[in-house]
């Protein structure tokens, strides 16, 4: 049984290339990949300019500050923009009616949402790897080095978080009737998961826990042997939300 | 004749309200079948159950002998569907959309390409083949919608109100395309525009509030009304008085007069003709013309929907 419909995958990829969706994501990811290390490097100067009367005694910024700023902007702005665009992936087709033209062809509902998830994950992966390379190059230019202990684990955790949000976006897109309701549900899900990051013990079991865990990695206050927990939790959460999306979509009247 | 679509005892209930109420119908293969009803009669719900997008509460649907089950796409090879307002990917060109649609079936690429070129010509979009769909008019989109419904060379195409949102020119263009499919494919065509049904359909079903009111060939349906009208135009207006004398007769349903013209409606039009001939002969009346008015589908539809069918 063929699970992947090549024509659907091609169409999804073309949609990223030929519509503003791809450009918006590219612009946001590249902008923050470049501006974040710069902010990390010159944060002391920026604060001194904003409040000249107050004397701050900050340590000299390091490459960890550069990456810290990258991850901070990535986990807030980049992920939110990606989530908002992804949450419309099915609901927009439902509200526009294009879904009827596709699903009345020789296409199963599973193939339909699988293509959405796979191409969403691919787009995220390309953007994430590309922007990480840009940030690494720029951090290297600003600080003379770009590697710290646990960098690759940090990147892996953020990548898994992005894939998790892709699955979550497909799920809310399936259950939402309009792109607006799906976006609101996605945003609410993001907010709730961020609240769980108040404790590192919870973050280890939170598929959106990468910002808190990576913060601990950069401070050197967490054991690498603990990392299997967020990895397994993220993979399970991706599987859960994709299966739930498939379950509801199969039973949905269009 | 084989049956292309067979519906038995179909029911769809939404929160206790019957949108489709024990509907039975049978679409002969090769026919252009008009699915007629006022807005909210249950036409779109029925079509969505036929294409497997909505789960029937009860009843059975068969397409070319294959049972339709909600969520199952086994029979999709033999159908093509056009919704009332088709949602296209505006960033695609007409040609790209047809190639994409064809690619969703297990059809060889070369065949999809040649079928795409053929269909673009059929729906008169060959000149706009490389134009973005977002720049298309509504009429062009509907014609593209018909082309995409035909891409897999289906045995049946199901069209949901394909012309209701179009201007007269767009409507004519789309109706011409649908008419050109006669004999090549079974067309199941839902509409509330009676003129379109009269123009191209050879068999009609009228539904209202989810229930079947009438199902027959257009020819037989037009025979149904028991009241028909005889229109007579005389040379001299003063002679009308002789014909007005027929009014008290029990077979006369209604009489309308306008100068030298008179329209007599009756349950027995042939007897009226005999009486009129007698009056004309006895009074030496000269008339310009006399004919039985044809029955419009609109009259039948209103009569049927009002419960007199």
Coordinates of C-alpha atoms in Angstrom, one line a residue:
Chain A
X1 CA 0.0 0.0 0.0
X2 CA 1.4 3.4 -1.0
X3 CA 1.2 5.8 1.9
X4 CA 2.8 8.8 0.2
X5 CA 1.2 10.5 -2.8
X6 CA 4.0 12.1 -4.7
X7 CA 1.8 14.5 -6.5
X8 CA 0.5 15.8 -3.1
X9 CA 4.0 16.2 -1.8
X10 CA 5.0 18.1 -4.9
X11 CA 2.0 20.4 -4.6
X12 CA 2.8 21.1 -0.9
X13 CA 6.4 21.9 -1.7
X14 CA 5.4 24.2 -4.6
X15 CA 2.9 26.0 -2.3
X16 CA 5.8 27.0 0.0
X17 CA 7.8 28.2 -3.0
X18 CA 5.1 29.9 -5.0
X19 CA 3.1 31.6 -2.3
X20 CA 4.1 34.2 0.3
X21 CA 4.2 31.4 3.0
X22 CA 7.8 30.3 2.1
X23 CA 9.1 33.9 1.7
X24 CA 7.6 34.9 5.1
X25 CA 9.1 32.0 6.9
X26 CA 12.5 32.4 5.2
X27 CA 12.6 36.2 6.0
X28 CA 11.7 35.6 9.7
X29 CA 14.2 32.7 10.2
X30 CA 17.0 34.5 8.4
X31 CA 16.4 37.8 10.1
X32 CA 16.5 36.3 13.5
X33 CA 19.4 34.0 12.6
X34 CA 21.5 37.2 11.8
X35 CA 20.1 39.7 14.3
X36 CA 20.1 37.4 17.4
X37 CA 23.9 36.9 17.6
X38 CA 24.4 40.6 17.0
X39 CA 22.0 41.4 19.9
X40 CA 23.8 38.8 22.1
X41 CA 27.2 40.5 21.3
X42 CA 26.1 44.1 21.8
X43 CA 23.4 43.7 24.5
X44 CA 25.6 45.5 27.1
X45 CA 26.1 48.5 24.8
X46 CA 22.4 48.5 23.9
X47 CA 21.4 48.7 27.6
X48 CA 24.0 51.3 28.3
X49 CA 22.6 53.5 25.4
X50 CA 19.1 53.1 26.6
X51 CA 19.9 53.9 30.3
X52 CA 23.1 56.0 30.3
X53 CA 22.6 57.2 33.9
X54 CA 22.7 53.7 35.4
X55 CA 25.9 51.8 35.8
X56 CA 25.7 48.1 35.0
X57 CA 28.4 45.6 35.6
X58 CA 27.8 42.9 33.1
X59 CA 30.4 40.3 32.2
X60 CA 31.8 40.4 28.7
X61 CA 29.4 38.6 26.3
X62 CA 30.4 35.2 25.1
X63 CA 29.3 32.9 22.3
X64 CA 26.9 31.3 24.8
X65 CA 25.1 34.7 25.0
X66 CA 25.0 34.7 21.2
X67 CA 23.4 31.3 21.0
X68 CA 21.1 32.2 24.0
X69 CA 19.7 35.1 22.1
X70 CA 19.3 32.9 18.9
X71 CA 17.3 30.2 20.9
X72 CA 15.2 32.8 22.7
X73 CA 14.1 34.5 19.5
X74 CA 13.7 31.2 17.7
X75 CA 11.5 29.6 20.4
X76 CA 9.3 32.7 20.6
X77 CA 9.0 34.6 17.3
X78 CA 10.1 32.0 14.7
X79 CA 8.1 29.1 16.2
X80 CA 5.0 31.3 16.6
X81 CA 5.1 32.5 13.0
X82 CA 5.7 28.9 11.8
X83 CA 2.8 27.6 14.0
X84 CA 0.4 30.3 12.7
X85 CA 1.2 29.5 9.1
X86 CA 1.0 25.7 9.7
X87 CA -2.3 25.8 11.6
X88 CA -4.1 26.9 8.4
X89 CA -2.7 23.9 6.4
X90 CA -5.9 21.8 6.5
X91 CA -8.5 24.3 7.8
X92 CA -7.8 26.8 5.1
X93 CA -8.4 24.1 2.5
X94 CA -11.7 23.2 4.2
X95 CA -12.9 26.8 4.4
X96 CA -11.8 27.6 0.8
X97 CA -13.3 24.4 -0.6
X98 CA -10.1 23.1 -2.3
X99 CA -10.1 20.0 -0.1
X100 CA -13.2 18.7 -1.9
X101 CA -11.4 18.9 -5.2
X102 CA -8.6 16.8 -3.8
X103 CA -10.4 14.3 -1.6
X104 CA -12.9 13.4 -4.3
X105 CA -9.9 12.2 -6.4
X106 CA -8.1 8.9 -5.7
X107 CA -6.6 10.3 -2.4
X108 CA -7.1 8.9 1.0
X109 CA -7.5 11.2 4.0
X110 CA -4.4 9.7 5.5
X111 CA -2.3 10.5 2.4
X112 CA -3.7 14.0 2.5
X113 CA -2.6 14.9 6.1
X114 CA 0.6 12.9 5.8
X115 CA 1.7 15.1 3.0
X116 CA 0.9 18.2 5.1
X117 CA 2.9 16.8 8.0
X118 CA 5.9 15.6 5.9
X119 CA 6.3 18.8 3.9
X120 CA 5.7 21.0 7.0
X121 CA 8.5 19.0 8.8
X122 CA 10.7 19.3 5.7
X123 CA 10.2 23.1 5.5
X124 CA 10.9 23.5 9.2
X125 CA 14.0 21.3 8.9
X126 CA 15.4 23.2 6.0
X127 CA 14.7 26.6 7.7
X128 CA 16.1 25.4 11.0
X129 CA 19.3 23.9 9.6
X130 CA 19.8 26.9 7.3
X131 CA 19.2 29.5 10.0
X132 CA 21.4 27.5 12.5
X133 CA 24.3 27.6 10.0
X134 CA 23.8 31.3 9.5
X135 CA 23.8 31.9 13.2
X136 CA 26.9 29.6 13.7
X137 CA 28.8 31.5 11.1
X138 CA 27.9 34.9 12.5
X139 CA 28.6 33.9 16.1
X140 CA 32.0 32.6 14.9
X141 CA 32.6 36.0 13.2
X142 CA 31.6 37.9 16.3
X143 CA 33.1 35.8 19.1
X144 CA 35.8 33.8 17.3
X145 CA 34.2 30.5 18.0
X146 CA 30.7 29.0 17.8
X147 CA 30.8 25.7 19.6
X148 CA 29.9 25.2 23.2
X149 CA 29.5 21.9 25.1
X150 CA 26.0 20.5 24.2
X151 CA 25.4 22.7 21.1
X152 CA 24.4 19.7 19.0
X153 CA 22.1 18.4 21.7
X154 CA 20.6 21.9 22.0
X155 CA 20.0 22.0 18.2
X156 CA 18.5 18.5 18.3
X157 CA 16.1 19.4 21.1
X158 CA 14.9 22.6 19.2
X159 CA 14.5 20.7 16.0
X160 CA 12.4 18.1 17.8
X161 CA 10.3 20.9 19.3
X162 CA 9.7 22.3 15.8
X163 CA 8.6 18.8 14.5
X164 CA 6.3 18.5 17.5
X165 CA 4.7 21.9 16.7
X166 CA 4.3 20.8 13.1
X167 CA 2.2 17.7 14.3
X168 CA 0.3 19.9 16.8
X169 CA -0.4 22.4 14.0
X170 CA -1.8 19.6 11.7
X171 CA -4.0 18.4 14.6
X172 CA -5.5 21.8 15.4
X173 CA -5.9 22.4 11.7
X174 CA -7.9 19.3 11.3
X175 CA -10.2 20.0 14.3
X176 CA -10.6 23.7 13.6
X177 CA -13.3 24.7 11.2
X178 CA -11.6 27.9 10.1
X179 CA -7.9 29.0 9.9
X180 CA -8.6 31.6 12.7
X181 CA -10.0 29.0 15.1
X182 CA -7.1 26.7 14.3
X183 CA -4.5 29.5 14.8
X184 CA -6.1 30.4 18.2
X185 CA -6.1 26.7 19.3
X186 CA -2.4 26.4 18.2
X187 CA -1.5 29.6 20.0
X188 CA -3.3 28.4 23.1
X189 CA -1.5 25.1 23.0
X190 CA 1.8 26.9 22.7
X191 CA 1.0 29.2 25.6
X192 CA 0.0 26.3 27.9
X193 CA 3.2 24.3 27.1
X194 CA 5.3 27.4 27.7
X195 CA 3.7 27.8 31.2
X196 CA 4.9 24.2 32.0
X197 CA 8.5 25.4 31.5
X198 CA 8.5 27.1 35.0
X199 CA 10.2 24.0 36.4
X200 CA 13.1 22.2 34.7
X201 CA 11.7 18.9 36.1
X202 CA 8.5 19.5 34.1
X203 CA 10.4 20.8 31.0
X204 CA 12.2 17.4 30.7
X205 CA 8.8 15.9 30.0
X206 CA 7.4 18.8 27.9
X207 CA 7.7 18.5 24.1
X208 CA 8.0 22.2 24.1
X209 CA 10.6 22.2 26.9
X210 CA 13.7 22.9 24.7
X211 CA 14.2 26.5 25.7
X212 CA 14.4 25.7 29.5
X213 CA 16.5 22.6 29.0
X214 CA 18.9 24.3 26.6
X215 CA 19.3 27.1 29.1
X216 CA 20.4 24.6 31.6
X217 CA 22.7 22.9 29.1
X218 CA 24.4 26.3 28.4
X219 CA 24.8 26.9 32.1
X220 CA 26.2 23.4 32.5
X221 CA 23.7 22.5 35.2
X222 CA 22.1 19.5 33.6
X223 CA 23.4 16.0 32.9
X224 CA 23.5 14.9 29.3
X225 CA 22.3 11.5 30.5
X226 CA 18.9 13.1 31.2
X227 CA 18.4 14.0 27.6
X228 CA 16.7 10.8 26.6
X229 CA 13.6 12.0 28.4
X230 CA 12.8 15.1 26.3
X231 CA 13.8 13.2 23.1
X232 CA 11.5 10.3 23.8
X233 CA 8.7 12.6 25.0
X234 CA 8.9 14.7 21.9
X235 CA 8.8 11.7 19.6
X236 CA 5.8 10.2 21.5
X237 CA 4.0 13.6 21.4
X238 CA 4.6 13.9 17.6
X239 CA 3.1 10.4 17.2
X240 CA 0.2 11.1 19.5
X241 CA -0.8 14.4 17.8
X242 CA -0.4 13.0 14.2
X243 CA -2.5 9.9 15.1
X244 CA -5.1 12.1 16.8
X245 CA -5.2 14.3 13.7
X246 CA -5.7 11.1 11.5
X247 CA -8.4 9.8 13.9
X248 CA -10.5 12.9 13.8
X249 CA -9.9 13.6 10.1
X250 CA -11.1 10.1 9.1
X251 CA -14.4 10.7 10.8
X252 CA -14.9 14.3 9.8
X253 CA -17.7 15.2 7.4
X254 CA -16.6 17.7 4.9
Chain B
X1 CA -30.3 0.4 -19.5
X2 CA -27.6 0.2 -16.8
X3 CA -27.9 2.3 -13.6
X4 CA -25.1 4.7 -13.0
X5 CA -26.2 6.0 -9.5
X6 CA -28.7 4.2 -7.3
X7 CA -29.9 5.6 -4.1
X8 CA -32.1 3.6 -1.7
X9 CA -33.9 5.0 1.3
X10 CA -31.2 7.6 1.9
X11 CA -31.5 9.6 5.1
X12 CA -29.4 12.3 6.6
X13 CA -30.3 13.8 10.0
X14 CA -28.7 16.8 11.6
X15 CA -29.6 17.3 15.3
X16 CA -33.0 15.7 14.8
X17 CA -33.7 17.6 11.5
X18 CA -34.0 15.5 8.4
X19 CA -32.0 17.1 5.6
X20 CA -32.6 14.1 3.3
X21 CA -35.7 12.1 4.0
X22 CA -35.8 8.5 2.7
X23 CA -34.7 9.4 -0.8
X24 CA -34.8 6.9 -3.6
X25 CA -33.5 7.7 -7.1
X26 CA -31.9 6.0 -10.0
X27 CA -29.7 7.6 -12.6
X28 CA -29.6 5.8 -16.0
X29 CA -26.1 5.5 -17.5
X30 CA -25.5 8.0 -20.2
X31 CA -28.3 10.4 -19.2
X32 CA -28.1 14.0 -18.2
X33 CA -30.0 13.9 -14.9
X34 CA -31.3 17.1 -13.4
X35 CA -31.5 17.1 -9.6
X36 CA -33.9 19.9 -9.0
X37 CA -35.1 21.6 -5.8
X38 CA -35.3 25.0 -4.1
X39 CA -32.4 26.2 -1.9
X40 CA -32.1 24.1 1.2
X41 CA -34.0 21.1 -0.3
X42 CA -31.1 18.7 0.5
X43 CA -29.4 18.7 -2.9
X44 CA -25.8 19.4 -1.7
X45 CA -26.2 17.1 1.3
X46 CA -27.3 14.3 -1.1
X47 CA -24.4 15.0 -3.4
X48 CA -21.9 15.0 -0.5
X49 CA -23.2 11.6 0.6
X50 CA -22.8 10.3 -3.0
X51 CA -19.2 11.4 -3.2
X52 CA -18.4 10.0 0.3
X53 CA -17.7 13.2 2.1
X54 CA -20.8 13.0 4.4
X55 CA -21.8 9.9 6.3
X56 CA -25.5 9.0 5.7
X57 CA -27.7 8.3 8.7
X58 CA -29.3 5.5 6.9
X59 CA -29.8 4.1 3.4
X60 CA -27.6 2.9 0.6
X61 CA -25.8 4.4 -2.4
X62 CA -24.3 2.5 -5.3
X63 CA -22.2 3.9 -8.1
X64 CA -21.8 1.7 -11.1
X65 CA -22.8 -1.2 -8.9
X66 CA -20.2 -0.4 -6.2
X67 CA -21.5 0.4 -2.8
X68 CA -20.4 3.8 -1.5
X69 CA -19.0 3.8 2.0
X70 CA -18.1 7.0 3.9
X71 CA -14.3 7.5 3.9
X72 CA -13.7 4.8 1.3
X73 CA -12.2 5.9 -2.1
X74 CA -12.5 2.7 -4.1
X75 CA -15.1 4.1 -6.5
X76 CA -13.3 7.4 -7.1
X77 CA -11.9 6.2 -10.4
X78 CA -15.4 6.3 -12.0
X79 CA -16.6 9.7 -10.7
X80 CA -15.7 13.3 -11.2
X81 CA -17.1 16.1 -8.9
X82 CA -17.5 19.8 -9.1
X83 CA -18.8 21.6 -6.0
X84 CA -21.0 24.7 -6.2
X85 CA -18.0 27.1 -5.5
X86 CA -14.9 25.2 -6.4
X87 CA -11.8 26.2 -4.4
X88 CA -8.7 26.2 -6.5
X89 CA -5.1 26.8 -5.6
X90 CA -4.9 30.4 -7.0
X91 CA -1.2 30.2 -7.4
X92 CA -1.4 27.4 -9.9
X93 CA -2.1 27.8 -13.6
X94 CA -5.0 26.0 -15.3
X95 CA -2.7 23.5 -16.8
X96 CA -0.8 22.9 -13.6
X97 CA -4.1 22.3 -11.8
X98 CA -5.2 19.7 -14.3
X99 CA -1.8 18.0 -14.3
X100 CA -2.0 17.9 -10.5
X101 CA -5.6 16.6 -10.5
X102 CA -4.6 13.9 -13.0
X103 CA -1.5 13.0 -11.0
X104 CA -3.8 12.0 -8.1
X105 CA -5.0 9.0 -10.0
X106 CA -3.1 6.0 -11.1
X107 CA -2.9 7.3 -14.7
X108 CA 0.3 7.3 -16.7
X109 CA 1.9 10.8 -16.9
X110 CA 1.7 11.0 -20.7
X111 CA -2.0 10.2 -20.7
X112 CA -2.6 12.9 -18.0
X113 CA -0.7 15.4 -20.2
X114 CA -2.7 14.6 -23.4
X115 CA -6.0 14.5 -21.4
X116 CA -5.1 17.9 -19.9
X117 CA -4.5 19.5 -23.4
X118 CA -7.7 17.9 -24.7
X119 CA -9.8 19.2 -21.8
X120 CA -8.4 22.7 -21.9
X121 CA -9.7 22.8 -25.5
X122 CA -13.0 21.3 -24.6
X123 CA -13.7 23.9 -21.9
X124 CA -12.3 26.7 -24.1
X125 CA -9.4 27.6 -21.8
X126 CA -6.6 26.7 -24.1
X127 CA -5.5 30.3 -24.5
X128 CA -5.5 30.8 -20.7
X129 CA -3.7 27.5 -19.9
X130 CA -0.7 29.3 -18.4
X131 CA -2.6 32.0 -16.6
X132 CA -2.8 31.9 -12.8
X133 CA -6.2 30.6 -11.6
X134 CA -6.4 33.5 -9.2
X135 CA -6.9 35.8 -12.2
X136 CA -9.7 33.7 -13.7
X137 CA -13.3 34.9 -13.8
X138 CA -16.0 32.8 -12.1
X139 CA -17.1 31.4 -15.4
X140 CA -13.6 30.4 -16.3
X141 CA -13.2 28.8 -12.9
X142 CA -16.4 26.8 -13.4
X143 CA -15.2 25.6 -16.8
X144 CA -11.9 24.6 -15.2
X145 CA -13.9 22.8 -12.5
X146 CA -15.7 20.8 -15.2
X147 CA -12.3 20.0 -16.8
X148 CA -10.8 18.7 -13.5
X149 CA -13.9 16.6 -12.9
X150 CA -13.3 15.0 -16.3
X151 CA -9.5 14.5 -15.9
X152 CA -9.8 10.8 -15.0
X153 CA -12.2 10.0 -17.9
X154 CA -15.0 9.2 -15.4
X155 CA -18.2 7.4 -16.1
X156 CA -20.2 9.8 -14.0
X157 CA -19.7 13.5 -13.2
X158 CA -21.6 15.1 -10.4
X159 CA -22.1 18.8 -10.6
X160 CA -23.4 20.8 -7.7
X161 CA -25.1 24.0 -8.9
X162 CA -22.5 24.6 -11.6
X163 CA -24.0 27.8 -13.0
X164 CA -25.9 29.4 -10.1
X165 CA -23.3 32.0 -9.3
X166 CA -22.6 33.0 -12.9
X167 CA -23.6 35.9 -15.1
X168 CA -25.7 35.1 -18.2
X169 CA -22.6 34.8 -20.5
X170 CA -20.7 32.6 -18.0
X171 CA -23.8 30.5 -17.6
X172 CA -24.2 29.9 -21.3
X173 CA -20.6 29.0 -21.7
X174 CA -20.7 26.4 -18.9
X175 CA -24.1 25.0 -20.0
X176 CA -22.7 24.6 -23.5
X177 CA -19.8 22.6 -22.1
X178 CA -22.2 20.4 -20.0
X179 CA -24.5 19.9 -23.0
X180 CA -21.6 18.8 -25.1
X181 CA -21.0 15.9 -22.7
X182 CA -24.4 14.3 -23.6
X183 CA -23.9 10.6 -24.6
X184 CA -20.3 10.6 -23.5
X185 CA -20.7 10.5 -19.7
X186 CA -23.5 10.3 -17.2
X187 CA -24.1 13.8 -15.8
X188 CA -25.8 14.3 -12.4
X189 CA -26.5 17.9 -12.2
X190 CA -28.1 19.7 -9.3
X191 CA -29.7 23.1 -9.7
X192 CA -32.5 25.4 -8.7
X193 CA -32.5 27.0 -12.2
X194 CA -35.3 25.4 -14.2
X195 CA -34.3 26.9 -17.5
X196 CA -31.0 25.0 -17.4
X197 CA -32.7 21.7 -16.7
X198 CA -35.2 22.2 -19.5
X199 CA -32.3 23.0 -21.8
X200 CA -30.1 20.0 -21.3
X201 CA -31.6 17.3 -19.0
X202 CA -33.4 14.3 -20.2
X203 CA -34.4 13.0 -16.8
X204 CA -35.4 15.0 -13.8
X205 CA -36.0 14.5 -10.1
X206 CA -37.6 17.2 -8.0
X207 CA -36.9 17.2 -4.2
X208 CA -38.2 19.5 -1.5
X209 CA -37.4 19.3 2.2
X210 CA -35.2 16.3 1.5
X211 CA -38.1 14.3 0.0
X212 CA -38.6 13.2 -3.6
X213 CA -41.6 14.8 -5.2
X214 CA -41.2 13.7 -8.8
X215 CA -38.9 11.6 -10.8
X216 CA -39.3 11.0 -14.5
X217 CA -38.2 11.9 -18.0
X218 CA -38.6 15.6 -18.8
X219 CA -41.1 14.7 -21.5
X220 CA -43.3 12.7 -19.1
X221 CA -43.0 15.3 -16.4
X222 CA -44.3 18.0 -18.7
X223 CA -47.4 15.9 -19.3
X224 CA -48.3 15.8 -15.7
X225 CA -50.1 19.1 -15.1
X226 CA -53.9 18.6 -15.5
X227 CA -54.5 22.3 -16.2
X228 CA -53.4 23.4 -19.6
X229 CA -54.0 26.6 -21.5
X230 CA -55.4 27.4 -25.0
X231 CA -54.3 30.8 -26.4
X232 CA -56.5 32.3 -29.1
X233 CA -55.9 35.6 -31.0
X234 CA -58.8 37.0 -33.0
X235 CA -58.9 39.5 -35.9
X236 CA -61.6 41.6 -34.2
X237 CA -61.7 42.5 -30.6
X238 CA -65.5 42.6 -30.5
X239 CA -65.7 38.8 -31.3
X240 CA -64.0 38.0 -28.0
X241 CA -67.5 38.3 -26.3
X242 CA -68.5 35.0 -28.1
X243 CA -65.6 33.2 -26.6
X244 CA -66.1 34.7 -23.2
X245 CA -69.5 32.9 -23.1
X246 CA -67.5 29.7 -22.4
X247 CA -66.6 30.9 -18.9
X248 CA -69.5 29.4 -16.9
X249 CA -68.7 26.0 -18.4
X250 CA -67.6 23.5 -15.7
X251 CA -64.5 22.4 -17.5
X252 CA -63.1 25.9 -17.6
X253 CA -60.5 26.6 -14.9
X254 CA -59.6 30.2 -15.7
X255 CA -60.0 32.8 -18.5
X256 CA -57.7 35.8 -19.2
X257 CA -58.5 38.4 -21.8
X258 CA -56.2 41.1 -23.3
X259 CA -57.7 43.1 -26.1
X260 CA -58.2 40.6 -29.0
X261 CA -56.4 37.8 -27.2
X262 CA -57.8 35.2 -24.8
X263 CA -56.2 32.5 -22.8
X264 CA -58.5 29.7 -21.6
X265 CA -57.1 27.3 -19.0
X266 CA -58.9 24.0 -18.5
X267 CA -58.7 20.5 -17.0
X268 CA -59.8 19.1 -20.4
X269 CA -58.1 21.2 -23.1
X270 CA -59.4 19.0 -25.9
X271 CA -63.0 19.6 -25.0
X272 CA -62.3 23.3 -24.8
X273 CA -60.9 23.1 -28.4
X274 CA -64.1 21.4 -29.6
X275 CA -66.3 24.1 -28.0
X276 CA -64.2 26.9 -29.3
X277 CA -64.3 25.5 -32.8
X278 CA -68.0 25.3 -32.6
X279 CA -68.3 29.0 -31.4
X280 CA -66.0 30.1 -34.2
X281 CA -67.9 28.3 -36.8
X282 CA -71.4 29.4 -35.6
X283 CA -70.4 33.0 -35.3
X284 CA -68.2 33.2 -38.3
X285 CA -65.3 34.5 -36.3
X286 CA -62.0 35.1 -38.0
X287 CA -59.0 34.3 -35.9
X288 CA -55.3 35.0 -36.3
X289 CA -53.9 32.0 -34.3
X290 CA -54.8 29.4 -31.8
X291 CA -52.4 27.1 -30.0
X292 CA -52.0 25.2 -26.8
X293 CA -49.4 26.8 -24.5
X294 CA -46.4 24.7 -23.7
X295 CA -46.0 23.9 -20.0
X296 CA -42.9 25.3 -18.5
X297 CA -41.0 23.4 -15.9
X298 CA -41.3 26.3 -13.6
X299 CA -45.1 25.7 -13.5
X300 CA -44.6 22.1 -12.7
X301 CA -41.9 22.8 -10.2
X302 CA -44.0 25.4 -8.3
X303 CA -47.0 23.0 -8.4
X304 CA -44.9 20.1 -7.2
X305 CA -43.1 22.0 -4.4
X306 CA -46.4 23.4 -3.2
X307 CA -47.7 19.9 -2.8
X308 CA -50.0 19.6 -5.9
X309 CA -47.7 17.4 -8.0

